[in-house]
Short mmCIF file of C-alpha atoms (C1' of nucleotides) in Angstrom, two decimals:
data_model
loop_
_atom_site.label_atom_id
_atom_site.label_comp_id
_atom_site.label_asym_id
_atom_site.label_seq_id
_atom_site.Cartn_x
_atom_site.Cartn_y
_atom_site.Cartn_z
CA MET R 1 -8.15 4.68 -8.04
CA ASP R 2 -6.94 4.93 -4.48
CA ARG R 3 -3.18 4.79 -4.46
CA GLU R 4 -3.06 2.99 -1.14
CA LEU R 5 -4.94 0.01 -2.47
CA LEU R 6 -2.35 -0.44 -5.16
CA LYS R 7 0.48 -0.79 -2.74
CA GLY R 8 1.88 -4.26 -2.77
CA SER R 9 0.09 -5.32 -5.91
CA THR R 10 2.73 -3.98 -8.26
CA PRO R 11 5.09 -6.98 -8.18
CA LEU R 12 2.11 -9.23 -8.81
CA LEU R 13 1.09 -7.17 -11.82
CA LEU R 14 4.58 -7.02 -13.24
CA LEU R 15 5.32 -10.70 -12.91
CA SER R 16 1.95 -11.56 -14.39
CA LEU R 17 2.60 -9.33 -17.36
CA LEU R 18 6.10 -10.66 -17.92
CA CYS R 19 4.64 -14.14 -18.00
CA GLU R 20 3.38 -13.27 -21.45
CA GLY R 21 6.88 -12.49 -22.63
CA PRO R 22 9.70 -9.99 -22.14
CA MET R 23 8.74 -6.33 -22.08
CA TYR R 24 10.45 -2.99 -21.58
CA GLY R 25 9.45 -0.30 -19.11
CA TYR R 26 7.67 2.11 -21.33
CA GLN R 27 5.82 -0.74 -22.95
CA ILE R 28 4.62 -1.98 -19.59
CA ILE R 29 3.22 1.42 -18.73
CA GLU R 30 1.42 1.71 -22.04
CA THR R 31 0.08 -1.82 -21.86
CA VAL R 32 -1.37 -1.28 -18.41
CA ARG R 33 -2.93 2.00 -19.42
CA GLN R 34 -4.51 0.51 -22.50
CA ARG R 35 -5.79 -2.65 -20.88
CA THR R 36 -7.39 -0.73 -18.05
CA GLY R 37 -8.86 1.82 -20.38
CA GLY R 38 -6.85 4.51 -18.66
CA THR R 39 -8.18 3.68 -15.21
CA TYR R 40 -4.78 2.77 -13.96
CA THR R 41 -1.63 4.50 -15.10
CA LEU R 42 1.44 2.87 -13.66
CA LYS R 43 3.82 5.67 -12.68
CA GLU R 44 7.47 5.63 -13.62
CA GLY R 45 8.41 6.41 -10.05
CA ALA R 46 6.71 3.20 -9.01
CA LEU R 47 7.61 1.05 -11.98
CA TYR R 48 11.36 1.38 -12.27
CA PRO R 49 12.18 0.89 -8.59
CA ALA R 50 9.90 -2.15 -8.55
CA LEU R 51 11.54 -3.55 -11.64
CA HIS R 52 15.01 -3.05 -10.21
CA LYS R 53 14.03 -4.70 -7.01
CA LEU R 54 12.61 -7.71 -8.79
CA GLU R 55 15.83 -7.95 -10.71
CA ALA R 56 17.96 -7.69 -7.58
CA THR R 57 16.15 -10.71 -6.19
CA GLU R 58 16.56 -12.49 -9.51
CA PHE R 59 12.87 -12.92 -10.11
CA ILE R 60 13.39 -11.20 -13.43
CA ALA R 61 16.41 -10.53 -15.63
CA SER R 62 17.11 -7.66 -17.98
CA TYR R 63 18.97 -7.10 -21.22
CA TRP R 64 19.41 -4.18 -23.58
CA GLU R 65 18.24 -4.45 -27.12
CA THR R 66 19.04 -2.06 -29.93
CA GLN R 67 16.23 -1.10 -32.29
CA GLU R 68 16.67 -0.51 -35.98
CA ASN R 69 16.77 3.23 -35.48
CA GLY R 70 19.70 2.83 -33.14
CA ARG R 71 17.89 3.48 -29.92
CA GLU R 72 18.03 1.12 -26.99
CA ARG R 73 15.43 -0.50 -24.84
CA ARG R 74 15.84 -2.46 -21.68
CA TYR R 75 13.80 -5.63 -21.71
CA TYR R 76 12.81 -7.59 -18.65
CA ALA R 77 12.14 -11.32 -18.66
CA ILE R 78 10.75 -13.47 -15.92
CA GLN R 79 13.06 -16.09 -14.39
CA PRO R 80 12.26 -19.51 -12.89
CA ALA R 81 12.46 -18.12 -9.37
CA GLY R 82 10.08 -15.39 -10.46
CA LEU R 83 7.59 -17.91 -11.72
CA ALA R 84 7.62 -19.71 -8.42
CA PHE R 85 7.27 -16.43 -6.57
CA LEU R 86 4.40 -15.43 -8.81
CA LYS R 87 2.60 -18.63 -8.05
CA ALA R 88 2.88 -17.99 -4.34
CA LYS R 89 1.83 -14.38 -4.79
CA LYS R 90 -1.24 -15.37 -6.74
CA LYS R 91 -2.30 -17.67 -3.97
CA GLU R 92 -1.77 -14.94 -1.44
CA TRP R 93 -3.73 -12.53 -3.60
CA ASN R 94 -6.70 -14.85 -3.76
CA GLN R 95 -6.65 -15.34 -0.01
CA PHE R 96 -6.49 -11.62 0.45
CA VAL R 97 -9.45 -10.98 -1.82
CA ASP R 98 -11.51 -13.67 -0.15
CA MET R 99 -10.67 -12.24 3.22
CA VAL R 100 -11.73 -8.72 2.40
CA GLN R 101 -14.75 -9.97 0.52
CA ALA R 102 -15.83 -11.80 3.65
CA PHE R 103 -16.03 -8.52 5.53
CA VAL R 104 -17.21 -6.25 2.80
CA GLY R 105 -19.76 -8.63 1.48
CA PRO R 106 -20.13 -10.12 -2.00
CA LYS R 107 -19.73 -7.97 -5.04
CA ALA R 108 -23.38 -7.43 -5.76
CA MET C 1 -0.25 -12.50 4.46
CA ASP C 2 1.80 -9.87 2.74
CA ARG C 3 1.65 -6.67 4.73
CA GLU C 4 1.85 -4.49 1.67
CA LEU C 5 -1.31 -5.89 0.14
CA LEU C 6 -3.27 -4.83 3.18
CA LYS C 7 -2.38 -1.20 2.85
CA GLY C 8 -5.37 0.88 2.05
CA SER C 9 -7.88 -1.84 2.78
CA THR C 10 -8.07 -1.07 6.49
CA PRO C 11 -10.66 1.72 6.33
CA LEU C 12 -12.78 -0.49 4.11
CA LEU C 13 -12.59 -3.31 6.63
CA LEU C 14 -13.34 -1.11 9.60
CA LEU C 15 -16.32 0.64 8.08
CA SER C 16 -17.71 -2.68 6.88
CA LEU C 17 -17.42 -4.12 10.35
CA LEU C 18 -18.96 -1.11 12.02
CA CYS C 19 -21.90 -1.46 9.70
CA GLU C 20 -22.93 -4.39 11.84
CA GLY C 21 -23.01 -2.21 14.92
CA PRO C 22 -20.73 -0.28 17.28
CA MET C 23 -17.56 -2.02 18.37
CA TYR C 24 -14.53 -1.19 20.49
CA GLY C 25 -10.92 -1.55 19.42
CA TYR C 26 -9.95 -4.74 21.13
CA GLN C 27 -13.17 -6.33 19.97
CA ILE C 28 -12.41 -5.41 16.39
CA ILE C 29 -9.00 -7.06 16.58
CA GLU C 30 -10.44 -10.22 18.07
CA THR C 31 -13.30 -10.32 15.59
CA VAL C 32 -10.97 -10.04 12.63
CA ARG C 33 -8.66 -12.68 14.02
CA GLN C 34 -11.46 -15.10 14.63
CA ARG C 35 -13.27 -14.59 11.35
CA THR C 36 -10.10 -15.07 9.39
CA GLY C 37 -9.10 -18.07 11.39
CA GLY C 38 -5.98 -16.27 12.50
CA THR C 39 -4.83 -15.53 8.98
CA TYR C 40 -5.04 -11.84 9.55
CA THR C 41 -4.25 -10.16 12.81
CA LEU C 42 -4.99 -6.48 12.74
CA LYS C 43 -2.21 -4.76 14.66
CA GLU C 44 -2.90 -2.16 17.29
CA GLY C 45 -0.43 0.19 15.66
CA ALA C 46 -2.52 0.05 12.52
CA LEU C 47 -5.96 -0.05 14.08
CA TYR C 48 -5.95 2.89 16.46
CA PRO C 49 -4.47 5.46 14.11
CA ALA C 50 -6.94 4.33 11.44
CA LEU C 51 -9.82 4.61 13.86
CA HIS C 52 -8.76 8.06 14.98
CA LYS C 53 -8.43 9.20 11.45
CA LEU C 54 -11.89 7.95 10.53
CA GLU C 55 -13.23 9.80 13.53
CA ALA C 56 -11.43 13.00 12.60
CA THR C 57 -13.17 12.94 9.24
CA GLU C 58 -16.46 12.16 10.97
CA PHE C 59 -17.01 8.90 9.19
CA ILE C 60 -17.34 7.29 12.59
CA ALA C 61 -18.03 8.62 16.08
CA SER C 62 -16.84 7.30 19.44
CA TYR C 63 -18.14 7.21 22.97
CA TRP C 64 -16.92 5.71 26.20
CA GLU C 65 -18.99 3.13 27.92
CA THR C 66 -18.46 1.85 31.43
CA GLN C 67 -18.78 -1.86 32.01
CA GLU C 68 -20.25 -3.40 35.12
CA ASN C 69 -16.83 -3.98 36.59
CA GLY C 70 -16.10 -0.30 36.33
CA ARG C 71 -13.72 -0.47 33.40
CA GLU C 72 -14.18 1.60 30.29
CA ARG C 73 -14.33 0.83 26.63
CA ARG C 74 -14.33 3.16 23.72
CA TYR C 75 -16.96 2.26 21.18
CA TYR C 76 -16.98 3.39 17.59
CA ALA C 77 -20.13 3.77 15.52
CA ILE C 78 -20.46 4.49 11.86
CA GLN C 79 -21.97 7.82 10.81
CA PRO C 80 -24.03 8.74 7.75
CA ALA C 81 -20.99 10.24 6.03
CA GLY C 82 -19.15 7.00 6.77
CA LEU C 83 -21.87 4.97 5.12
CA ALA C 84 -21.61 7.06 1.99
CA PHE C 85 -17.85 6.80 2.02
CA LEU C 86 -18.07 3.05 2.50
CA LYS C 87 -20.29 2.76 -0.52
CA ALA C 88 -17.76 4.58 -2.66
CA LYS C 89 -14.91 2.56 -1.22
CA LYS C 90 -16.67 -0.69 -2.01
CA LYS C 91 -17.07 0.35 -5.58
CA GLU C 92 -13.42 1.26 -5.77
CA TRP C 93 -12.48 -2.02 -4.21
CA ASN C 94 -14.41 -3.98 -6.80
CA GLN C 95 -12.81 -2.03 -9.62
CA PHE C 96 -9.43 -2.67 -8.11
CA VAL C 97 -10.01 -6.40 -7.81
CA ASP C 98 -11.32 -6.64 -11.35
CA MET C 99 -8.31 -4.75 -12.60
CA VAL C 100 -5.76 -6.97 -10.93
CA GLN C 101 -7.74 -10.06 -11.82
CA ALA C 102 -7.55 -9.03 -15.46
CA PHE C 103 -3.77 -9.23 -15.34
CA VAL C 104 -3.29 -12.08 -12.96
CA GLY C 105 -5.91 -14.21 -14.58
CA PRO C 106 -9.05 -15.71 -13.10
CA LYS C 107 -8.97 -17.44 -9.78
CA ALA C 108 -8.89 -20.89 -11.25
"C1'" DT G 1 14.45 25.07 -39.93
"C1'" DC G 2 13.25 24.65 -35.50
"C1'" DA G 3 10.07 23.66 -31.91
"C1'" DA G 4 6.98 20.42 -29.97
"C1'" DT G 5 5.93 15.81 -29.07
"C1'" DA G 6 6.86 11.07 -28.24
"C1'" DT G 7 9.97 7.47 -26.87
"C1'" DG G 8 12.75 5.76 -23.27
"C1'" DC G 9 15.62 5.48 -19.14
"C1'" DC G 10 16.21 6.98 -14.35
"C1'" DT G 11 16.43 9.30 -9.42
"C1'" DC G 12 14.97 12.08 -5.49
"C1'" DG G 13 12.08 14.11 -1.70
"C1'" DC G 14 7.71 13.55 0.26
"C1'" DA G 15 3.47 11.45 2.15
"C1'" DA G 16 0.77 7.59 3.72
"C1'" DA G 17 0.19 3.30 5.96
"C1'" DG G 18 1.62 -0.89 8.50
"C1'" DT G 19 4.97 -3.19 11.95
"C1'" DG G 20 7.07 -4.14 16.22
"C1'" DA G 21 8.12 -2.44 20.45
"C1'" DT G 22 6.83 -0.28 24.34
"C1'" DG G 23 4.08 1.76 27.93
"C1'" DG G 24 0.32 2.36 31.02
"C1'" DC G 25 -3.94 1.15 33.61
"C1'" DC G 26 -6.87 -2.09 35.90
"C1'" DG G 27 -9.50 -6.44 36.98
"C1'" DT G 28 -9.26 -11.46 37.99
"C1'" DC G 29 -7.57 -15.62 39.53
"C1'" DA G 30 -4.30 -18.89 41.35
"C1'" DT L 1 1.15 -10.93 45.32
"C1'" DG L 2 2.25 -11.78 40.94
"C1'" DA L 3 1.04 -13.25 36.36
"C1'" DC L 4 -2.19 -12.82 32.86
"C1'" DG L 5 -5.52 -10.78 29.98
"C1'" DG L 6 -8.37 -6.89 28.61
"C1'" DC L 7 -7.98 -2.25 26.73
"C1'" DC L 8 -6.17 2.08 25.32
"C1'" DA L 9 -2.42 4.37 22.90
"C1'" DT L 10 2.10 6.24 20.86
"C1'" DC L 11 6.70 6.11 18.48
"C1'" DA L 12 10.64 5.05 15.35
"C1'" DC L 13 11.32 2.61 11.37
"C1'" DT L 14 10.33 0.58 6.87
"C1'" DT L 15 8.09 0.11 2.59
"C1'" DT L 16 5.69 1.79 -1.23
"C1'" DG L 17 3.67 4.87 -4.39
"C1'" DC L 18 3.49 9.78 -6.16
"C1'" DG L 19 4.99 13.96 -8.42
"C1'" DA L 20 8.54 16.34 -10.22
"C1'" DG L 21 12.56 16.54 -12.25
"C1'" DG L 22 16.55 15.23 -15.30
"C1'" DC L 23 18.78 13.29 -19.47
"C1'" DA L 24 18.91 11.78 -24.28
"C1'" DT L 25 17.30 10.95 -29.08
"C1'" DA L 26 13.88 10.25 -32.93
"C1'" DT L 27 9.82 11.90 -35.34
"C1'" DT L 28 6.57 15.15 -36.81
"C1'" DG L 29 4.71 19.28 -38.30
"C1'" DA L 30 4.22 24.36 -38.60
#
DNA sequence: TCAATATGCCTCGCAAAGTGATGGCCGTCA
DNA sequence: TGACGGCCATCACTTTGCGAGGCATATTGA
């Protein structure tokens, strides 16, 4: 998968995922890998900065949770502002796809 | 339109356009603007470097043509290697869209 | 027992691509 | 003659992802 295409779609992916419930970093990476059948492996160097940025803008919030074995995980949960942002992003995404599709031609 | 989403889609757009026949830079910009109803304005700073790069890899070729008024235009035409590359890019594009769609949810 | 693997967080330097600004050249038209 | 539009192009800056690296602890297995 061309890395350049991915650029800009990460926030959309993350917010969409977090819509299903809070998740922690490692879990997000594994989930994406599994759902795409390994086609797309979200890299840590892309994930964590993106997550932190979304938190800085208060689109998501984080909290630490201790597991039974004593280890900690940092969960991220979508916030109201994030939901609104996601909605706008989705719209933009659809416009973008339609636009490119118009030049490239239908899927066929 | 979010600038970041566009990244990586430019070569795809250009090759697709040039499939319809040779075009020159300014014409490409105007064509994109018109077809998208102004939604997307390809910037010169993005177009020319992209064009030059596609030429360097021999996916497209260029030639100068003199108009009746004496002024020159630089036309770009797709090459066989470009056609093959376009085909691969299209496939990648479709995979990419399907992937994101799977997370974001159907267009609705 | 001890090494390898998996879980889990993070940061840093680099490369690639787009943006906005700027510059230059030349025709046309008021 | 001066403004505008056509037409090419480059440059510094920003953003984003990548690859590599670092740190720490639990589990597993030879």
